[in-house]
Amino acid sequence: MFIGWARAGADYEPAPYKVIYRSGTRIGARWGNFIGFLRWQRYLLATLYKHREKIAAVHCADLDTALVGYLFCWLFRKKFIFDIYDQYSSSRGVSGYASRIMNCMESYLAREAHLCIIAAEERVEQHRLQKGANAPLILENVPLEDLGAEEIPEYSGTLHIGYFGVLERRHRGIEDLVAFASSRADIHLHIAGYGAREQEVRLAASRSGNITYYGPMQWAEGVALMRQVHVIGGFYYLSNPNHAYAAPNKYYEHLMLGRGLLTTRGTPPGQRVERHGSGWAIEEGLDPLNRWIAELHLSDMRRAGMNARALWETRYRDYFQEHYVGRYGRHISQYSRSLENA
């Protein structure tokens, strides 16, 4: 069973195993979502209680679900799985005393979990997690299926850059990508997603022939769109402390699709694309974008795309089966047997 919260602008494909809580709260509204957050906690606990006889383990993503999930597992002797996507306080822009409380709660729940999951080795240090026998399970954000790569589209004097993801207000360089495309005749930005900057992006697209905004998309649709561009954009500005440990889906999607990734220098994605020659890592802001394109050659795009797909083939093609179905699946099978024997 999957329990999800579909906030404004987001949606889930219907399925028999999905239980969806719907509300009008917006992603990126921060404290403005507090009442909606409390209602979500109540809904989550009530849903877990209703299905308690069929539950062997609860897999919780971030503090949005972990507090209630841990309480439920403690009360009803279920296995608690804590999947830490990002450090909660940093990703929500919380600072000061509230941030320290959240970080302590996060570390405590990670230690108490029957299984803790993180997306990269670097995050062991970030979350002050244990090593050795009690080390967390590292599951990189690799797509569950290989949608395949195609040749880079023919270049006819206009560079097509794609962005598919959350349109966050800060720290992601959305505003710089939009300004970059708006100011040049040789750039076309294809952008899809939803979030706090959605209206700004929509307005920019209406004013500029160099920007096409596609609105929210399901994952397969968005990835198919990225296949039609020359370069995939994904910035992780270090004004958000989490981005020093960034392990984004876009990194693995660019490998799968065989497209070069344009990202931020000094972040894990930036270090990786430089190491493997699968993209470009630049400084933050508009000026570095203009310097990057001034030095870009068609051969660079093709080489980056070829290196990206080659790395996918050698390291990640079978990753989902080996690690998600294999390593994670063995934990779930063990927990399920404990329910059957109870």
JSON list of C-alpha atoms in Angstrom, two decimals, residues 73-215:
[
{"chain": "A", "resi": 73, "resn": "CYS", "atom": "CA", "xyz": [5.37, 1.21, 14.53]},
{"chain": "A", "resi": 74, "resn": "TRP", "atom": "CA", "xyz": [6.27, 1.63, 18.19]},
{"chain": "A", "resi": 75, "resn": "LEU", "atom": "CA", "xyz": [2.66, 1.22, 19.33]},
{"chain": "A", "resi": 76, "resn": "PHE", "atom": "CA", "xyz": [1.84, -1.77, 17.12]},
{"chain": "A", "resi": 77, "resn": "ARG", "atom": "CA", "xyz": [5.25, -3.47, 16.95]},
{"chain": "A", "resi": 78, "resn": "LYS", "atom": "CA", "xyz": [5.83, -2.97, 13.24]},
{"chain": "A", "resi": 79, "resn": "LYS", "atom": "CA", "xyz": [9.15, -2.53, 11.42]},
{"chain": "A", "resi": 80, "resn": "PHE", "atom": "CA", "xyz": [10.08, 1.11, 10.86]},
{"chain": "A", "resi": 81, "resn": "ILE", "atom": "CA", "xyz": [11.98, 2.08, 7.70]},
{"chain": "A", "resi": 82, "resn": "PHE", "atom": "CA", "xyz": [13.26, 5.65, 7.52]},
{"chain": "A", "resi": 83, "resn": "ASP", "atom": "CA", "xyz": [14.17, 6.88, 4.04]},
{"chain": "A", "resi": 84, "resn": "ILE", "atom": "CA", "xyz": [15.95, 10.25, 4.29]},
{"chain": "A", "resi": 85, "resn": "TYR", "atom": "CA", "xyz": [15.60, 12.08, 0.98]},
{"chain": "A", "resi": 86, "resn": "ASP", "atom": "CA", "xyz": [17.20, 15.33, 2.15]},
{"chain": "A", "resi": 87, "resn": "GLN", "atom": "CA", "xyz": [18.04, 16.92, 5.47]},
{"chain": "A", "resi": 88, "resn": "TYR", "atom": "CA", "xyz": [14.60, 18.22, 6.39]},
{"chain": "A", "resi": 89, "resn": "SER", "atom": "CA", "xyz": [15.52, 21.57, 7.91]},
{"chain": "A", "resi": 90, "resn": "SER", "atom": "CA", "xyz": [17.77, 22.61, 5.03]},
{"chain": "A", "resi": 91, "resn": "SER", "atom": "CA", "xyz": [15.34, 21.55, 2.31]},
{"chain": "A", "resi": 92, "resn": "ARG", "atom": "CA", "xyz": [12.54, 23.54, 4.01]},
{"chain": "A", "resi": 93, "resn": "GLY", "atom": "CA", "xyz": [14.65, 26.63, 4.67]},
{"chain": "A", "resi": 94, "resn": "VAL", "atom": "CA", "xyz": [14.38, 26.29, 8.47]},
{"chain": "A", "resi": 95, "resn": "SER", "atom": "CA", "xyz": [17.18, 27.76, 10.58]},
{"chain": "A", "resi": 96, "resn": "GLY", "atom": "CA", "xyz": [18.09, 28.50, 14.18]},
{"chain": "A", "resi": 97, "resn": "TYR", "atom": "CA", "xyz": [16.63, 26.59, 17.12]},
{"chain": "A", "resi": 98, "resn": "ALA", "atom": "CA", "xyz": [13.91, 24.94, 15.05]},
{"chain": "A", "resi": 99, "resn": "SER", "atom": "CA", "xyz": [16.55, 23.60, 12.67]},
{"chain": "A", "resi": 100, "resn": "ARG", "atom": "CA", "xyz": [18.56, 22.04, 15.50]},
{"chain": "A", "resi": 101, "resn": "ILE", "atom": "CA", "xyz": [15.45, 20.34, 16.86]},
{"chain": "A", "resi": 102, "resn": "MET", "atom": "CA", "xyz": [14.58, 18.91, 13.45]},
{"chain": "A", "resi": 103, "resn": "ASN", "atom": "CA", "xyz": [18.14, 17.67, 12.88]},
{"chain": "A", "resi": 104, "resn": "CYS", "atom": "CA", "xyz": [18.18, 15.94, 16.27]},
{"chain": "A", "resi": 105, "resn": "MET", "atom": "CA", "xyz": [14.81, 14.32, 15.59]},
{"chain": "A", "resi": 106, "resn": "GLU", "atom": "CA", "xyz": [16.04, 13.14, 12.20]},
{"chain": "A", "resi": 107, "resn": "SER", "atom": "CA", "xyz": [19.21, 11.60, 13.62]},
{"chain": "A", "resi": 108, "resn": "TYR", "atom": "CA", "xyz": [17.28, 9.93, 16.46]},
{"chain": "A", "resi": 109, "resn": "LEU", "atom": "CA", "xyz": [14.75, 8.35, 14.10]},
{"chain": "A", "resi": 110, "resn": "ALA", "atom": "CA", "xyz": [17.57, 7.17, 11.82]},
{"chain": "A", "resi": 111, "resn": "ARG", "atom": "CA", "xyz": [19.25, 5.41, 14.74]},
{"chain": "A", "resi": 112, "resn": "GLU", "atom": "CA", "xyz": [15.96, 3.89, 15.96]},
{"chain": "A", "resi": 113, "resn": "ALA", "atom": "CA", "xyz": [14.86, 2.65, 12.53]},
{"chain": "A", "resi": 114, "resn": "HIS", "atom": "CA", "xyz": [15.01, -1.04, 11.73]},
{"chain": "A", "resi": 115, "resn": "LEU", "atom": "CA", "xyz": [16.34, 0.11, 8.37]},
{"chain": "A", "resi": 116, "resn": "CYS", "atom": "CA", "xyz": [17.62, 3.58, 7.42]},
{"chain": "A", "resi": 117, "resn": "ILE", "atom": "CA", "xyz": [18.03, 4.47, 3.75]},
{"chain": "A", "resi": 118, "resn": "ILE", "atom": "CA", "xyz": [20.05, 7.34, 2.26]},
{"chain": "A", "resi": 119, "resn": "ALA", "atom": "CA", "xyz": [20.83, 8.26, -1.35]},
{"chain": "A", "resi": 120, "resn": "ALA", "atom": "CA", "xyz": [24.61, 8.71, -1.20]},
{"chain": "A", "resi": 121, "resn": "GLU", "atom": "CA", "xyz": [27.65, 7.75, 0.86]},
{"chain": "A", "resi": 122, "resn": "GLU", "atom": "CA", "xyz": [28.34, 11.44, 1.62]},
{"chain": "A", "resi": 123, "resn": "ARG", "atom": "CA", "xyz": [25.14, 11.66, 3.64]},
{"chain": "A", "resi": 124, "resn": "VAL", "atom": "CA", "xyz": [26.42, 9.33, 6.37]},
{"chain": "A", "resi": 125, "resn": "GLU", "atom": "CA", "xyz": [28.44, 12.29, 7.66]},
{"chain": "A", "resi": 126, "resn": "GLN", "atom": "CA", "xyz": [25.67, 14.83, 7.06]},
{"chain": "A", "resi": 127, "resn": "HIS", "atom": "CA", "xyz": [23.17, 12.93, 9.22]},
{"chain": "A", "resi": 128, "resn": "ARG", "atom": "CA", "xyz": [25.75, 11.70, 11.74]},
{"chain": "A", "resi": 129, "resn": "LEU", "atom": "CA", "xyz": [24.81, 8.09, 11.01]},
{"chain": "A", "resi": 130, "resn": "GLN", "atom": "CA", "xyz": [26.56, 4.94, 12.15]},
{"chain": "A", "resi": 131, "resn": "LYS", "atom": "CA", "xyz": [29.00, 2.91, 10.09]},
{"chain": "A", "resi": 132, "resn": "GLY", "atom": "CA", "xyz": [29.80, -0.76, 10.12]},
{"chain": "A", "resi": 133, "resn": "ALA", "atom": "CA", "xyz": [27.13, -3.36, 10.94]},
{"chain": "A", "resi": 134, "resn": "ASN", "atom": "CA", "xyz": [24.47, -0.72, 11.60]},
{"chain": "A", "resi": 135, "resn": "ALA", "atom": "CA", "xyz": [25.29, 1.40, 8.58]},
{"chain": "A", "resi": 136, "resn": "PRO", "atom": "CA", "xyz": [22.37, 2.72, 6.50]},
{"chain": "A", "resi": 137, "resn": "LEU", "atom": "CA", "xyz": [21.40, 1.12, 3.23]},
{"chain": "A", "resi": 138, "resn": "ILE", "atom": "CA", "xyz": [22.56, 3.34, 0.35]},
{"chain": "A", "resi": 139, "resn": "LEU", "atom": "CA", "xyz": [20.13, 3.36, -2.57]},
{"chain": "A", "resi": 140, "resn": "GLU", "atom": "CA", "xyz": [21.04, 5.84, -5.29]},
{"chain": "A", "resi": 141, "resn": "ASN", "atom": "CA", "xyz": [18.18, 7.61, -7.10]},
{"chain": "A", "resi": 142, "resn": "VAL", "atom": "CA", "xyz": [18.44, 5.43, -10.18]},
{"chain": "A", "resi": 143, "resn": "PRO", "atom": "CA", "xyz": [15.31, 5.13, -12.41]},
{"chain": "A", "resi": 144, "resn": "LEU", "atom": "CA", "xyz": [13.47, 1.86, -11.96]},
{"chain": "A", "resi": 145, "resn": "GLU", "atom": "CA", "xyz": [13.44, 1.21, -15.71]},
{"chain": "A", "resi": 146, "resn": "ASP", "atom": "CA", "xyz": [15.75, 2.00, -18.59]},
{"chain": "A", "resi": 147, "resn": "LEU", "atom": "CA", "xyz": [13.80, 4.12, -21.08]},
{"chain": "A", "resi": 148, "resn": "GLY", "atom": "CA", "xyz": [16.71, 4.00, -23.47]},
{"chain": "A", "resi": 149, "resn": "ALA", "atom": "CA", "xyz": [18.86, 6.58, -25.22]},
{"chain": "A", "resi": 150, "resn": "GLU", "atom": "CA", "xyz": [18.57, 8.08, -28.69]},
{"chain": "A", "resi": 151, "resn": "GLU", "atom": "CA", "xyz": [20.93, 10.10, -30.82]},
{"chain": "A", "resi": 152, "resn": "ILE", "atom": "CA", "xyz": [21.22, 13.75, -29.85]},
{"chain": "A", "resi": 153, "resn": "PRO", "atom": "CA", "xyz": [18.87, 15.81, -32.07]},
{"chain": "A", "resi": 154, "resn": "GLU", "atom": "CA", "xyz": [20.42, 17.56, -35.02]},
{"chain": "A", "resi": 155, "resn": "TYR", "atom": "CA", "xyz": [21.86, 20.95, -34.15]},
{"chain": "A", "resi": 156, "resn": "SER", "atom": "CA", "xyz": [20.63, 23.74, -36.44]},
{"chain": "A", "resi": 157, "resn": "GLY", "atom": "CA", "xyz": [22.02, 26.82, -34.70]},
{"chain": "A", "resi": 158, "resn": "THR", "atom": "CA", "xyz": [19.73, 26.74, -31.65]},
{"chain": "A", "resi": 159, "resn": "LEU", "atom": "CA", "xyz": [20.78, 24.91, -28.50]},
{"chain": "A", "resi": 160, "resn": "HIS", "atom": "CA", "xyz": [17.85, 23.15, -26.85]},
{"chain": "A", "resi": 161, "resn": "ILE", "atom": "CA", "xyz": [18.16, 22.89, -23.04]},
{"chain": "A", "resi": 162, "resn": "GLY", "atom": "CA", "xyz": [15.69, 20.92, -20.95]},
{"chain": "A", "resi": 163, "resn": "TYR", "atom": "CA", "xyz": [14.62, 21.20, -17.32]},
{"chain": "A", "resi": 164, "resn": "PHE", "atom": "CA", "xyz": [12.10, 18.80, -15.78]},
{"chain": "A", "resi": 165, "resn": "GLY", "atom": "CA", "xyz": [11.44, 19.02, -12.05]},
{"chain": "A", "resi": 166, "resn": "VAL", "atom": "CA", "xyz": [10.16, 21.11, -9.19]},
{"chain": "A", "resi": 167, "resn": "LEU", "atom": "CA", "xyz": [10.20, 24.86, -9.88]},
{"chain": "A", "resi": 168, "resn": "GLU", "atom": "CA", "xyz": [11.59, 25.89, -6.52]},
{"chain": "A", "resi": 169, "resn": "ARG", "atom": "CA", "xyz": [11.68, 29.51, -5.43]},
{"chain": "A", "resi": 170, "resn": "ARG", "atom": "CA", "xyz": [15.32, 29.48, -4.37]},
{"chain": "A", "resi": 171, "resn": "HIS", "atom": "CA", "xyz": [18.57, 27.55, -4.66]},
{"chain": "A", "resi": 172, "resn": "ARG", "atom": "CA", "xyz": [17.90, 25.85, -8.02]},
{"chain": "A", "resi": 173, "resn": "GLY", "atom": "CA", "xyz": [18.83, 28.55, -10.52]},
{"chain": "A", "resi": 174, "resn": "ILE", "atom": "CA", "xyz": [15.47, 28.44, -12.30]},
{"chain": "A", "resi": 175, "resn": "GLU", "atom": "CA", "xyz": [15.49, 32.22, -12.59]},
{"chain": "A", "resi": 176, "resn": "ASP", "atom": "CA", "xyz": [18.95, 32.15, -14.19]},
{"chain": "A", "resi": 177, "resn": "LEU", "atom": "CA", "xyz": [17.97, 29.52, -16.76]},
{"chain": "A", "resi": 178, "resn": "VAL", "atom": "CA", "xyz": [14.89, 31.55, -17.69]},
{"chain": "A", "resi": 179, "resn": "ALA", "atom": "CA", "xyz": [16.86, 34.80, -17.95]},
{"chain": "A", "resi": 180, "resn": "PHE", "atom": "CA", "xyz": [19.54, 33.02, -19.99]},
{"chain": "A", "resi": 181, "resn": "ALA", "atom": "CA", "xyz": [17.06, 31.72, -22.56]},
{"chain": "A", "resi": 182, "resn": "SER", "atom": "CA", "xyz": [15.16, 35.01, -22.69]},
{"chain": "A", "resi": 183, "resn": "SER", "atom": "CA", "xyz": [18.26, 37.02, -23.47]},
{"chain": "A", "resi": 184, "resn": "ARG", "atom": "CA", "xyz": [19.65, 34.96, -26.34]},
{"chain": "A", "resi": 185, "resn": "ALA", "atom": "CA", "xyz": [18.47, 34.06, -29.83]},
{"chain": "A", "resi": 186, "resn": "ASP", "atom": "CA", "xyz": [20.51, 30.84, -29.94]},
{"chain": "A", "resi": 187, "resn": "ILE", "atom": "CA", "xyz": [18.89, 29.15, -26.90]},
{"chain": "A", "resi": 188, "resn": "HIS", "atom": "CA", "xyz": [15.54, 27.41, -26.48]},
{"chain": "A", "resi": 189, "resn": "LEU", "atom": "CA", "xyz": [14.56, 26.32, -22.98]},
{"chain": "A", "resi": 190, "resn": "HIS", "atom": "CA", "xyz": [12.08, 23.45, -22.61]},
{"chain": "A", "resi": 191, "resn": "ILE", "atom": "CA", "xyz": [10.79, 23.45, -19.05]},
{"chain": "A", "resi": 192, "resn": "ALA", "atom": "CA", "xyz": [8.25, 21.22, -17.30]},
{"chain": "A", "resi": 193, "resn": "GLY", "atom": "CA", "xyz": [7.19, 20.91, -13.69]},
{"chain": "A", "resi": 194, "resn": "TYR", "atom": "CA", "xyz": [5.36, 22.73, -10.94]},
{"chain": "A", "resi": 195, "resn": "GLY", "atom": "CA", "xyz": [6.21, 24.69, -7.81]},
{"chain": "A", "resi": 196, "resn": "ALA", "atom": "CA", "xyz": [6.66, 28.17, -6.41]},
{"chain": "A", "resi": 197, "resn": "ARG", "atom": "CA", "xyz": [8.03, 29.69, -9.65]},
{"chain": "A", "resi": 198, "resn": "GLU", "atom": "CA", "xyz": [5.37, 28.18, -11.89]},
{"chain": "A", "resi": 199, "resn": "GLN", "atom": "CA", "xyz": [3.55, 31.43, -12.64]},
{"chain": "A", "resi": 200, "resn": "GLU", "atom": "CA", "xyz": [6.81, 33.26, -13.34]},
{"chain": "A", "resi": 201, "resn": "VAL", "atom": "CA", "xyz": [7.90, 30.56, -15.77]},
{"chain": "A", "resi": 202, "resn": "ARG", "atom": "CA", "xyz": [4.50, 30.57, -17.45]},
{"chain": "A", "resi": 203, "resn": "LEU", "atom": "CA", "xyz": [4.69, 34.37, -17.86]},
{"chain": "A", "resi": 204, "resn": "ALA", "atom": "CA", "xyz": [8.25, 34.23, -19.19]},
{"chain": "A", "resi": 205, "resn": "ALA", "atom": "CA", "xyz": [7.20, 31.61, -21.76]},
{"chain": "A", "resi": 206, "resn": "SER", "atom": "CA", "xyz": [4.31, 33.81, -22.91]},
{"chain": "A", "resi": 207, "resn": "ARG", "atom": "CA", "xyz": [6.70, 36.72, -23.46]},
{"chain": "A", "resi": 208, "resn": "SER", "atom": "CA", "xyz": [9.60, 34.88, -25.07]},
{"chain": "A", "resi": 209, "resn": "GLY", "atom": "CA", "xyz": [9.68, 32.65, -28.11]},
{"chain": "A", "resi": 210, "resn": "ASN", "atom": "CA", "xyz": [12.80, 31.02, -26.67]},
{"chain": "A", "resi": 211, "resn": "ILE", "atom": "CA", "xyz": [10.97, 29.33, -23.77]},
{"chain": "A", "resi": 212, "resn": "THR", "atom": "CA", "xyz": [8.35, 26.59, -23.89]},
{"chain": "A", "resi": 213, "resn": "TYR", "atom": "CA", "xyz": [6.59, 25.70, -20.64]},
{"chain": "A", "resi": 214, "resn": "TYR", "atom": "CA", "xyz": [4.80, 22.34, -20.65]},
{"chain": "A", "resi": 215, "resn": "GLY", "atom": "CA", "xyz": [3.26, 22.46, -17.17]}
]
